[in-house]
Amino acid sequence: MTTRHGIGAPVRRSEDPRFLTGAARYGDDLHVPGQAHGVVLRSPHPHACIRGIAPERARGMPGVRLVLTGDDIAGSVKPLPSFARTAPFAVANADGSLPPPAEQPPLATGRVRYAGEPVAFVVADTRDQAREAAEALTVDYAPLPALVTVARATAPDAPALWDDCPGNVSFRWQRGDAAATDAALASSRHVARVEVVNPRLAPVFLEPRSALAQYDAATDRLTLHAGSQSAHRMRQFLSDMLGLAPARLRVVTPPMGGGFGARGAVYPEMALVLLAALRLRRAVKWTADRSESFLSDTQARDVVLRGELGLDGDGRFTALKVHADWRHGGYVLSRGYWIIVHYLVPTLGGVYAIPTGHVSVRGVLTNTTPQYAYRGVGRVEATALMERLVDAAAQASGVDRIALRRRNVLQADALPFTSVGGARYEACAFAPHLERAIAMADWDGFAARRAASAKAGRLRGIGCAAYVENDGGPPSEYARVAVEGGGTVTLHAGTQNFGMGHETVYAQVLCETLGVPFASVRVVDGDTDTVARGSGSMGSRSMRVGGTAIVMSAQKVIEKGRELAARMLEATAADLEFTSGRYVITGTDRAVSLFQVAAFAADTGEALEAEADFDQPRESYSSGCHVCEVEVDPDTGVVRLARHVLVTDVGRAVNPLIVDGQVHGGAAQGLGQAAMEQVAWDADSGQTLTGSLMDYALPRADDLPCFETATAEIRETDNPLGVKGVGEGPTTGAPAAYMNALAHALTAAGAEPVQMPATPLAVWRALRAARAADPPGAQRP
């Protein structure tokens, strides 16, 4: 039964007051006495050889303490880690060979491969002094052709970005039976073919990245304060890059305005401030400005998918064939290859029964900012293709869009089921989500709403997108729970909070498991000195993997406390029941509280605490369905998002209020991709065209409707909480639903569907082209 603050209760986030009143200290709020300031000099060229750097003038300028170039740090700092050839993240090519590591050095040496790549690092007493000195540096560049597009990068005469990567194709990967898939498509009654372009996105954190490094001469240790999604992973990466014993490096993650996967990567500036602090024996701080962030933060999506979906005479899907071109930038960061294969491929096929399929993926090196993970990575792209294919298949076969989905969606009696992409679905309920979403959206009443829009001179469309997404990330997580006699429970969590409400939901778990007051729980994370180990938060894993480790630790505490309570009560442990935070001798009123046991333990020199590591046995799959409705002004191309409904299966909802917040935020990010967001470059010069928030559009409150949401709770069986992920599913399905709705509106007007982002200009051009193709005298809405 749900208590006021236990699992299932809609508890308001306990961390919000300090975040909303200015009491939280974000990265750029951190200052220490005597700190110096670093500025990064970045390449203005997307592709060039570095013939030389003249640092002498900058080194002699007022306040300058250090100028570092690639040559200055050679041998002192390794490149940013690329696990292209490191198990378990190595992804072999189709021929069995391993792709090139394409590792990025913290400061470029010999060649720059994207505009904004770090070339030098200047440290001075003030930030203005460091900036002036950086601008005084003279770099002799020999510009090379900018390979921004896939076509240009893979052209026969294109220069190789890496000597060990001819043709600039970094890897070729495939899964499935190509021959069987081709045969099934050849014998199909209908074959739908679709190309989906996923635009490149910038993460646009609420606050730009910042890093502060300190050196302690007394202990010969370094401390790094920097936003990340895993302090322990950052320590692992950075200590290896700098050749330090991990014990010499402490990493602390302050509050930060969003992670979205992009803060899971290690960045050059982290290593540079540490190296500068070590050499100067003083604190060094660096903070990006917003334009710098658009050049240097890892980016995402940028996948072009081409798919073919076959149908037989009864409208059953026969085969799926997909090819993906992934433009991932000038370098490969961390688990880059593995991430695209691990997240995109399994969810191809979506929620449908497709008997055979084949998937091929090609990675392409280009002179663009490196890519890494971003909310819904791979799943957004797979769902966008799959749901566009289903709508195209409905058009090709003449079967209603919803009827076709009903005919092919996996039913409960088909589970467990392995998709054509390799995902194994178990605790899922796809068909009920579809039915619930279309009922909430009043799908059957759409014709009347379209007629009303037409009367007002507007087009109207409705789109559906069922989705499935894998909750993954590192398989193991750590937690330690300590109960103190004074009435406090301290949780040391290996996961990391950056806006998901961990302080609240973890307290709810402990409140229910231990029977302690909600307010008694204190959560500690993001500090390698106070938390023994941890994998961090990414891939919608925190509650499923981290929460399970918390429950396991709490259960160990209960059992340890049982022995102590037995001594206190002069009873046997087997005679004690633990209920509502108390150990009670069965059949009596004799009892001691958990906090009394903790005080007794302390008096005897013991501690009532326990730790645990949870290893997830397999991937978990959450799912749901979006229905989107749009209205289009044919004279301007402006699209109004009239309605958005989504049903989300999160397993057991620990906190429905926070779940709903995650759903709203995730959907907003997905709709931003569909309607307006795109990192763009000039195709000839390779220069970034979206270098500020004046050029890169983000959704605002007035761009979005009041989302209509419903939570399904199909409990997962592989963890005691029964939870699945929630953070990425809403993002996964939103772009597909929006684009299907827009395509429905446009095709009714005789226009071709557009690609993402569906800007007013793109929509207006499509409608204009349709009108131009009309015979004389024809009338369009």
Coordinates of N, CA, C and O in Angstrom, one line a residue, residues 362-508:
R362 N 26.7 2.4 -41.9 CA 27.9 3.0 -42.3 C 28.3 4.2 -41.6 O 27.4 5.1 -41.5
G363 N 29.4 4.3 -41.0 CA 29.9 5.5 -40.3 C 30.8 6.3 -41.2 O 31.6 5.7 -42.0
V364 N 30.6 7.6 -41.2 CA 31.4 8.5 -42.1 C 32.0 9.6 -41.3 O 31.4 10.3 -40.5
L365 N 33.3 9.7 -41.5 CA 34.1 10.8 -40.9 C 34.0 12.0 -41.7 O 34.1 12.0 -42.9
T366 N 33.6 13.1 -41.0 CA 33.5 14.4 -41.7 C 34.1 15.5 -40.8 O 34.4 15.3 -39.7
N367 N 34.3 16.7 -41.4 CA 34.9 17.8 -40.7 C 33.8 18.5 -39.9 O 33.4 19.7 -40.2
T368 N 33.2 17.8 -39.0 CA 32.1 18.3 -38.1 C 32.4 18.0 -36.7 O 33.2 17.0 -36.4
T369 N 31.8 18.6 -35.8 CA 32.0 18.4 -34.3 C 31.7 16.9 -34.0 O 30.7 16.4 -34.5
P370 N 32.5 16.3 -33.2 CA 32.2 14.9 -32.9 C 30.9 14.6 -32.2 O 30.3 15.5 -31.5
Q371 N 30.4 13.4 -32.5 CA 29.1 13.1 -31.9 C 29.2 12.1 -30.7 O 30.2 11.5 -30.6
Y372 N 28.2 12.2 -29.9 CA 28.1 11.2 -28.8 C 26.6 11.0 -28.5 O 25.8 11.3 -29.3
A373 N 26.3 10.4 -27.3 CA 25.0 10.1 -27.0 C 24.1 11.3 -26.8 O 24.7 12.4 -26.4
Y374 N 22.9 11.2 -27.0 CA 21.9 12.3 -26.7 C 20.6 11.6 -26.4 O 20.3 10.6 -27.0
R375 N 19.8 12.2 -25.6 CA 18.5 11.6 -25.1 C 17.8 10.8 -26.2 O 17.4 11.4 -27.2
G376 N 17.6 9.5 -26.0 CA 16.9 8.7 -27.0 C 17.8 8.2 -28.1 O 17.3 7.8 -29.1
V377 N 19.1 8.3 -27.9 CA 20.0 8.0 -29.0 C 19.7 6.7 -29.7 O 19.5 5.6 -29.0
G378 N 19.6 6.6 -31.0 CA 19.3 5.4 -31.8 C 17.9 5.1 -31.8 O 17.3 4.8 -32.9
R379 N 17.2 5.2 -30.7 CA 15.8 4.8 -30.6 C 14.9 5.8 -31.4 O 13.9 5.5 -32.0
V380 N 15.2 7.1 -31.2 CA 14.5 8.2 -31.9 C 14.6 7.9 -33.4 O 13.6 8.0 -34.2
E381 N 15.8 7.7 -33.9 CA 16.1 7.5 -35.3 C 15.3 6.2 -35.9 O 14.7 6.3 -36.9
A382 N 15.4 5.1 -35.1 CA 14.8 3.9 -35.5 C 13.3 4.1 -35.6 O 12.6 3.6 -36.5
T383 N 12.7 4.7 -34.6 CA 11.2 4.9 -34.5 C 10.8 5.8 -35.6 O 9.7 5.6 -36.2
A384 N 11.5 6.9 -35.9 CA 11.2 7.8 -37.0 C 11.1 7.1 -38.3 O 10.1 7.3 -39.1
L385 N 12.0 6.2 -38.5 CA 11.9 5.4 -39.8 C 10.8 4.4 -39.8 O 10.0 4.3 -40.7
M386 N 10.7 3.6 -38.7 CA 9.7 2.6 -38.7 C 8.3 3.1 -38.8 O 7.5 2.6 -39.6
E387 N 8.0 4.2 -38.1 CA 6.6 4.7 -38.1 C 6.3 5.4 -39.4 O 5.1 5.4 -39.9
R388 N 7.3 6.0 -40.1 CA 7.0 6.5 -41.4 C 6.8 5.4 -42.4 O 6.0 5.5 -43.3
L389 N 7.6 4.3 -42.2 CA 7.4 3.2 -43.1 C 6.0 2.6 -43.0 O 5.3 2.2 -44.0
V390 N 5.5 2.5 -41.8 CA 4.1 1.9 -41.6 C 3.1 2.8 -42.3 O 2.2 2.3 -42.9
D391 N 3.2 4.1 -42.1 CA 2.3 5.0 -42.8 C 2.4 4.9 -44.3 O 1.4 4.9 -45.1
A392 N 3.6 4.8 -44.8 CA 3.8 4.6 -46.3 C 3.3 3.2 -46.7 O 2.7 3.1 -47.8
A393 N 3.4 2.2 -45.9 CA 2.9 0.9 -46.2 C 1.3 1.0 -46.3 O 0.7 0.3 -47.1
A394 N 0.7 1.7 -45.4 CA -0.7 1.9 -45.4 C -1.2 2.5 -46.7 O -2.2 2.1 -47.3
Q395 N -0.4 3.6 -47.1 CA -0.8 4.2 -48.4 C -0.6 3.3 -49.6 O -1.4 3.3 -50.5
A396 N 0.5 2.5 -49.6 CA 0.8 1.6 -50.7 C -0.2 0.5 -50.8 O -0.6 0.1 -51.9
S397 N -0.7 0.0 -49.7 CA -1.6 -1.1 -49.7 C -3.1 -0.7 -49.6 O -4.0 -1.6 -49.9
G398 N -3.4 0.5 -49.3 CA -4.8 0.9 -49.2 C -5.4 0.6 -47.9 O -6.6 0.7 -47.8
V399 N -4.6 0.1 -46.9 CA -5.2 -0.2 -45.6 C -5.1 1.0 -44.7 O -4.1 1.7 -44.7
D400 N -6.1 1.2 -43.9 CA -6.1 2.3 -43.0 C -4.9 2.2 -42.0 O -4.4 1.1 -41.7
R401 N -4.4 3.4 -41.7 CA -3.1 3.4 -40.9 C -3.2 2.7 -39.5 O -2.3 2.0 -39.1
I402 N -4.3 2.9 -38.8 CA -4.5 2.3 -37.5 C -4.8 0.8 -37.7 O -4.3 -0.1 -37.0
A403 N -5.6 0.4 -38.7 CA -5.9 -1.0 -39.0 C -4.7 -1.7 -39.3 O -4.5 -2.9 -38.9
L404 N -3.8 -1.1 -40.1 CA -2.5 -1.8 -40.4 C -1.7 -2.0 -39.1 O -1.1 -3.1 -39.0
R405 N -1.6 -1.1 -38.3 CA -0.9 -1.3 -37.0 C -1.5 -2.4 -36.2 O -0.8 -3.2 -35.6
R406 N -2.8 -2.3 -36.1 CA -3.5 -3.4 -35.3 C -3.2 -4.8 -35.9 O -3.1 -5.8 -35.1
R407 N -3.1 -4.9 -37.2 CA -2.9 -6.2 -37.8 C -1.5 -6.7 -37.5 O -1.3 -7.9 -37.5
N408 N -0.6 -5.8 -37.3 CA 0.8 -6.2 -37.2 C 1.5 -6.1 -35.9 O 2.6 -6.5 -35.7
V409 N 0.8 -5.4 -35.0 CA 1.4 -5.2 -33.7 C 1.6 -6.5 -32.9 O 0.7 -7.4 -33.0
L410 N 2.6 -6.6 -32.2 CA 2.9 -7.8 -31.4 C 1.8 -7.9 -30.3 O 1.7 -7.0 -29.5
Q411 N 1.2 -9.1 -30.2 CA 0.2 -9.3 -29.2 C 0.9 -10.0 -28.0 O 2.0 -10.5 -28.1
A412 N 0.2 -10.0 -26.9 CA 0.7 -10.6 -25.6 C 1.2 -12.0 -25.8 O 2.2 -12.5 -25.2
D413 N 0.4 -12.8 -26.5 CA 0.7 -14.3 -26.7 C 1.9 -14.5 -27.6 O 2.4 -15.7 -27.7
A414 N 2.4 -13.5 -28.2 CA 3.6 -13.6 -29.0 C 4.9 -13.4 -28.3 O 6.0 -13.6 -28.8
L415 N 4.8 -12.9 -27.0 CA 5.9 -12.6 -26.2 C 6.4 -13.8 -25.4 O 5.5 -14.6 -25.0
P416 N 7.7 -14.0 -25.1 CA 8.8 -13.2 -25.6 C 9.0 -13.3 -27.1 O 8.8 -14.3 -27.7
F417 N 9.5 -12.2 -27.6 CA 9.7 -12.1 -29.1 C 11.1 -11.4 -29.3 O 11.4 -10.4 -28.6
T418 N 11.8 -11.9 -30.3 CA 13.1 -11.2 -30.7 C 12.9 -10.5 -32.0 O 12.5 -11.1 -33.0
S419 N 13.1 -9.2 -32.0 CA 12.9 -8.4 -33.1 C 13.9 -8.6 -34.2 O 15.0 -9.2 -34.0
V420 N 13.7 -8.1 -35.4 CA 14.6 -8.2 -36.5 C 16.0 -7.5 -36.2 O 17.0 -7.8 -36.7
G421 N 15.9 -6.5 -35.2 CA 17.1 -5.8 -34.8 C 17.9 -6.5 -33.7 O 18.9 -6.1 -33.3
G422 N 17.3 -7.6 -33.1 CA 17.9 -8.3 -32.1 C 17.4 -8.1 -30.7 O 17.9 -8.7 -29.7
A423 N 16.4 -7.2 -30.5 CA 15.9 -6.9 -29.2 C 15.0 -8.1 -28.7 O 14.2 -8.7 -29.6
R424 N 15.0 -8.4 -27.4 CA 14.1 -9.4 -26.9 C 13.1 -8.8 -26.0 O 13.4 -8.3 -24.9
Y425 N 11.8 -8.8 -26.5 CA 10.7 -8.2 -25.7 C 10.1 -9.2 -24.8 O 9.7 -10.3 -25.2
E426 N 9.9 -8.8 -23.5 CA 9.3 -9.7 -22.6 C 8.1 -9.1 -21.9 O 7.0 -9.3 -22.2
A427 N 8.4 -8.2 -20.9 CA 7.3 -7.6 -20.1 C 6.8 -6.3 -20.8 O 7.1 -5.2 -20.4
C428 N 6.1 -6.5 -21.9 CA 5.6 -5.5 -22.7 C 4.1 -5.7 -23.1 O 3.6 -6.8 -23.0
A429 N 3.4 -4.6 -23.4 CA 2.0 -4.7 -23.8 C 1.7 -3.7 -24.9 O 1.2 -2.6 -24.6
F430 N 2.2 -4.0 -26.1 CA 2.2 -3.0 -27.2 C 0.7 -2.6 -27.6 O 0.4 -1.4 -27.8
A431 N -0.1 -3.6 -27.9 CA -1.4 -3.4 -28.4 C -2.3 -2.5 -27.5 O -2.9 -1.5 -27.9
P432 N -2.3 -2.7 -26.2 CA -3.1 -1.9 -25.3 C -2.6 -0.4 -25.3 O -3.5 0.5 -25.2
H433 N -1.3 -0.2 -25.4 CA -0.9 1.2 -25.5 C -1.4 1.9 -26.8 O -1.8 3.1 -26.7
L434 N -1.4 1.2 -27.9 CA -1.9 1.8 -29.1 C -3.4 2.1 -28.9 O -3.8 3.2 -29.3
E435 N -4.2 1.2 -28.4 CA -5.6 1.4 -28.3 C -5.9 2.6 -27.3 O -6.8 3.4 -27.5
R436 N -5.1 2.6 -26.2 CA -5.4 3.7 -25.2 C -5.0 5.1 -25.8 O -5.8 6.0 -25.6
A437 N -4.0 5.2 -26.6 CA -3.6 6.4 -27.1 C -4.6 7.0 -28.1 O -4.9 8.1 -28.1
I438 N -5.0 6.1 -29.0 CA -6.0 6.6 -30.1 C -7.3 6.9 -29.5 O -8.0 7.8 -29.9
A439 N -7.7 6.2 -28.4 CA -8.9 6.6 -27.7 C -8.8 8.0 -27.0 O -9.7 8.8 -27.1
M440 N -7.6 8.2 -26.3 CA -7.4 9.5 -25.6 C -7.4 10.6 -26.6 O -7.9 11.7 -26.3
A441 N -6.9 10.4 -27.8 CA -6.8 11.4 -28.9 C -8.0 11.6 -29.7 O -8.1 12.5 -30.5
D442 N -9.1 10.8 -29.4 CA -10.3 10.9 -30.2 C -10.0 10.8 -31.7 O -10.4 11.7 -32.4
W443 N -9.3 9.7 -32.0 CA -8.9 9.5 -33.4 C -10.2 9.5 -34.3 O -10.1 10.1 -35.4
D444 N -11.2 8.9 -33.9 CA -12.4 8.8 -34.7 C -13.1 10.1 -35.0 O -13.9 10.3 -35.9
G445 N -12.9 11.1 -34.1 CA -13.5 12.4 -34.2 C -12.6 13.4 -35.1 O -13.0 14.6 -35.2
F446 N -11.5 12.9 -35.6 CA -10.6 13.8 -36.3 C -11.2 14.4 -37.6 O -11.0 15.6 -37.9
A447 N -12.1 13.7 -38.3 CA -12.7 14.2 -39.5 C -13.4 15.5 -39.3 O -13.3 16.4 -40.1
A448 N -14.1 15.6 -38.2 CA -14.8 16.8 -37.9 C -13.9 18.0 -37.6 O -14.1 19.1 -38.0
R449 N -12.8 17.7 -36.9 CA -11.8 18.7 -36.6 C -11.1 19.2 -37.9 O -10.8 20.4 -38.0
R450 N -10.8 18.2 -38.8 CA -10.2 18.6 -40.0 C -11.2 19.5 -40.8 O -10.7 20.5 -41.5
A451 N -12.4 19.2 -40.8 CA -13.4 20.0 -41.6 C -13.4 21.4 -41.0 O -13.5 22.4 -41.8
A452 N -13.4 21.5 -39.7 CA -13.4 22.8 -39.1 C -12.1 23.6 -39.4 O -12.2 24.9 -39.7
S453 N -11.0 23.0 -39.5 CA -9.8 23.7 -39.9 C -9.8 24.1 -41.4 O -9.4 25.2 -41.7
A454 N -10.4 23.2 -42.2 CA -10.5 23.6 -43.6 C -11.4 24.8 -43.8 O -11.2 25.7 -44.7
K455 N -12.5 24.9 -43.0 CA -13.4 26.0 -43.1 C -12.6 27.3 -42.8 O -13.0 28.4 -43.3
A456 N -11.6 27.2 -41.9 CA -10.8 28.4 -41.5 C -9.6 28.6 -42.5 O -8.8 29.4 -42.2
G457 N -9.5 27.8 -43.5 CA -8.5 27.9 -44.5 C -7.2 27.2 -44.1 O -6.1 27.6 -44.6
R458 N -7.2 26.2 -43.2 CA -6.0 25.6 -42.7 C -6.1 24.1 -43.0 O -7.2 23.5 -43.1
L459 N -4.9 23.5 -43.1 CA -4.8 22.1 -43.3 C -4.7 21.4 -41.9 O -4.2 22.1 -40.9
R460 N -5.1 20.2 -41.8 CA -5.0 19.5 -40.5 C -4.6 18.1 -40.7 O -5.0 17.4 -41.7
G461 N -3.7 17.6 -39.8 CA -3.2 16.2 -39.9 C -3.1 15.5 -38.6 O -2.9 16.2 -37.6
I462 N -3.2 14.2 -38.6 CA -3.1 13.4 -37.3 C -2.1 12.3 -37.6 O -2.1 11.7 -38.7
G463 N -1.3 12.0 -36.6 CA -0.3 11.0 -36.8 C -0.1 10.1 -35.5 O -0.3 10.6 -34.4
C464 N 0.2 8.9 -35.7 CA 0.4 7.9 -34.6 C 1.8 7.4 -34.7 O 2.4 7.2 -35.8
A465 N 2.4 7.1 -33.6 CA 3.8 6.5 -33.5 C 3.8 5.6 -32.3 O 3.9 6.1 -31.2
A466 N 3.9 4.3 -32.5 CA 4.1 3.4 -31.4 C 5.7 3.2 -31.3 O 6.4 3.2 -32.3
Y467 N 6.2 3.1 -30.1 CA 7.6 3.0 -29.9 C 8.0 2.0 -28.9 O 7.2 1.6 -28.1
V468 N 9.2 1.5 -29.0 CA 9.8 0.7 -28.0 C 11.3 1.2 -27.8 O 11.9 1.6 -28.8
E469 N 11.8 1.2 -26.6 CA 13.1 1.6 -26.4 C 13.8 0.8 -25.3 O 13.2 0.4 -24.3
N470 N 15.1 0.6 -25.5 CA 15.9 -0.2 -24.6 C 16.5 0.6 -23.5 O 17.1 1.7 -23.8
D471 N 16.3 0.2 -22.3 CA 16.9 0.9 -21.1 C 18.3 0.2 -20.9 O 18.3 -0.9 -20.4
G472 N 19.3 0.8 -21.2 CA 20.6 0.2 -21.1 C 21.6 0.9 -20.3 O 21.3 1.3 -19.1
G473 N 22.8 1.1 -20.8 CA 23.9 1.7 -20.1 C 24.7 0.6 -19.4 O 24.5 -0.6 -19.5
P474 N 25.8 1.0 -18.7 CA 26.6 0.1 -18.0 C 25.8 -0.9 -17.1 O 24.8 -0.5 -16.5
P475 N 26.2 -2.2 -17.1 CA 25.3 -3.2 -16.5 C 25.3 -3.2 -15.0 O 24.4 -3.8 -14.4
S476 N 26.3 -2.6 -14.3 CA 26.5 -2.8 -12.9 C 26.3 -1.4 -12.2 O 26.7 -0.4 -12.7
E477 N 25.7 -1.4 -11.0 CA 25.6 -0.2 -10.2 C 25.8 -0.5 -8.7 O 25.5 -1.6 -8.2
Y478 N 26.2 0.5 -8.0 CA 26.6 0.4 -6.6 C 25.8 1.4 -5.7 O 25.3 2.4 -6.2
A479 N 25.5 0.9 -4.5 CA 24.9 1.8 -3.5 C 25.3 1.3 -2.1 O 25.6 0.2 -1.9
R480 N 25.4 2.3 -1.2 CA 25.7 2.0 0.2 C 24.6 2.8 1.1 O 24.4 4.0 0.9
V481 N 24.0 2.1 2.0 CA 23.0 2.7 2.9 C 23.6 2.6 4.3 O 24.0 1.5 4.8
A482 N 23.6 3.7 5.0 CA 24.0 3.8 6.4 C 23.0 4.4 7.3 O 22.4 5.5 6.9
V483 N 22.6 3.7 8.4 CA 21.6 4.3 9.3 C 22.3 4.8 10.5 O 23.2 4.1 11.1
E484 N 22.0 6.0 11.0 CA 22.6 6.6 12.1 C 21.6 6.7 13.3 O 20.4 7.0 13.0
G485 N 22.1 6.6 14.5 CA 21.3 6.6 15.6 C 20.6 7.9 15.9 O 19.5 7.9 16.5
G486 N 21.1 9.0 15.3 CA 20.4 10.3 15.5 C 19.2 10.5 14.6 O 18.6 11.5 14.7
G487 N 18.9 9.5 13.8 CA 17.7 9.6 13.0 C 17.9 9.9 11.5 O 17.0 10.5 10.9
T488 N 19.1 9.6 11.0 CA 19.4 9.9 9.6 C 19.8 8.7 8.9 O 20.5 7.8 9.4
V489 N 19.3 8.6 7.6 CA 19.7 7.5 6.7 C 20.5 8.1 5.6 O 20.0 9.0 4.9
T490 N 21.7 7.7 5.4 CA 22.6 8.3 4.3 C 22.7 7.3 3.2 O 23.2 6.1 3.5
L491 N 22.4 7.7 2.0 CA 22.6 6.8 0.8 C 23.7 7.4 0.0 O 23.7 8.6 -0.3
H492 N 24.7 6.5 -0.2 CA 25.8 6.9 -1.2 C 25.5 6.1 -2.5 O 25.5 4.9 -2.5
A493 N 25.1 6.9 -3.5 CA 24.6 6.3 -4.7 C 25.7 6.4 -5.8 O 26.2 7.5 -6.0
G494 N 25.9 5.3 -6.6 CA 26.8 5.4 -7.7 C 26.2 6.0 -8.9 O 27.0 6.4 -9.8
T495 N 24.9 6.1 -9.0 CA 24.3 6.9 -10.0 C 24.5 8.4 -9.8 O 25.0 8.8 -8.7
Q496 N 24.0 9.2 -10.7 CA 24.2 10.6 -10.5 C 23.0 11.4 -10.9 O 22.4 11.2 -12.0
N497 N 22.7 12.4 -10.1 CA 21.5 13.2 -10.3 C 21.9 14.5 -11.1 O 22.7 15.2 -10.8
F498 N 21.2 14.7 -12.2 CA 21.3 16.0 -12.9 C 20.0 16.5 -13.5 O 19.9 16.9 -14.6
G499 N 19.0 16.4 -12.6 CA 17.7 16.9 -12.9 C 16.6 15.9 -12.9 O 15.4 16.2 -13.1
M500 N 16.9 14.6 -12.5 CA 15.9 13.6 -12.6 C 15.2 13.4 -11.2 O 14.3 12.5 -11.2
G501 N 15.6 14.1 -10.2 CA 14.9 14.0 -8.9 C 15.3 12.8 -8.1 O 14.6 12.3 -7.3
H502 N 16.6 12.4 -8.2 CA 17.1 11.3 -7.4 C 16.9 11.4 -5.9 O 16.6 10.5 -5.2
E503 N 17.2 12.6 -5.4 CA 17.1 12.9 -4.0 C 15.7 12.5 -3.5 O 15.5 12.0 -2.4
T504 N 14.7 12.7 -4.3 CA 13.3 12.5 -3.9 C 13.0 11.0 -4.1 O 12.5 10.4 -3.2
V505 N 13.2 10.5 -5.3 CA 12.7 9.1 -5.6 C 13.5 8.1 -4.8 O 13.0 7.0 -4.3
Y506 N 14.8 8.3 -4.6 CA 15.6 7.4 -3.8 C 15.2 7.4 -2.3 O 15.1 6.4 -1.6
A507 N 14.8 8.6 -1.8 CA 14.3 8.7 -0.5 C 13.0 7.9 -0.4 O 12.7 7.3 0.7
Q508 N 12.1 8.0 -1.4 CA 10.9 7.2 -1.4 C 11.1 5.7 -1.3 O 10.4 5.0 -0.6

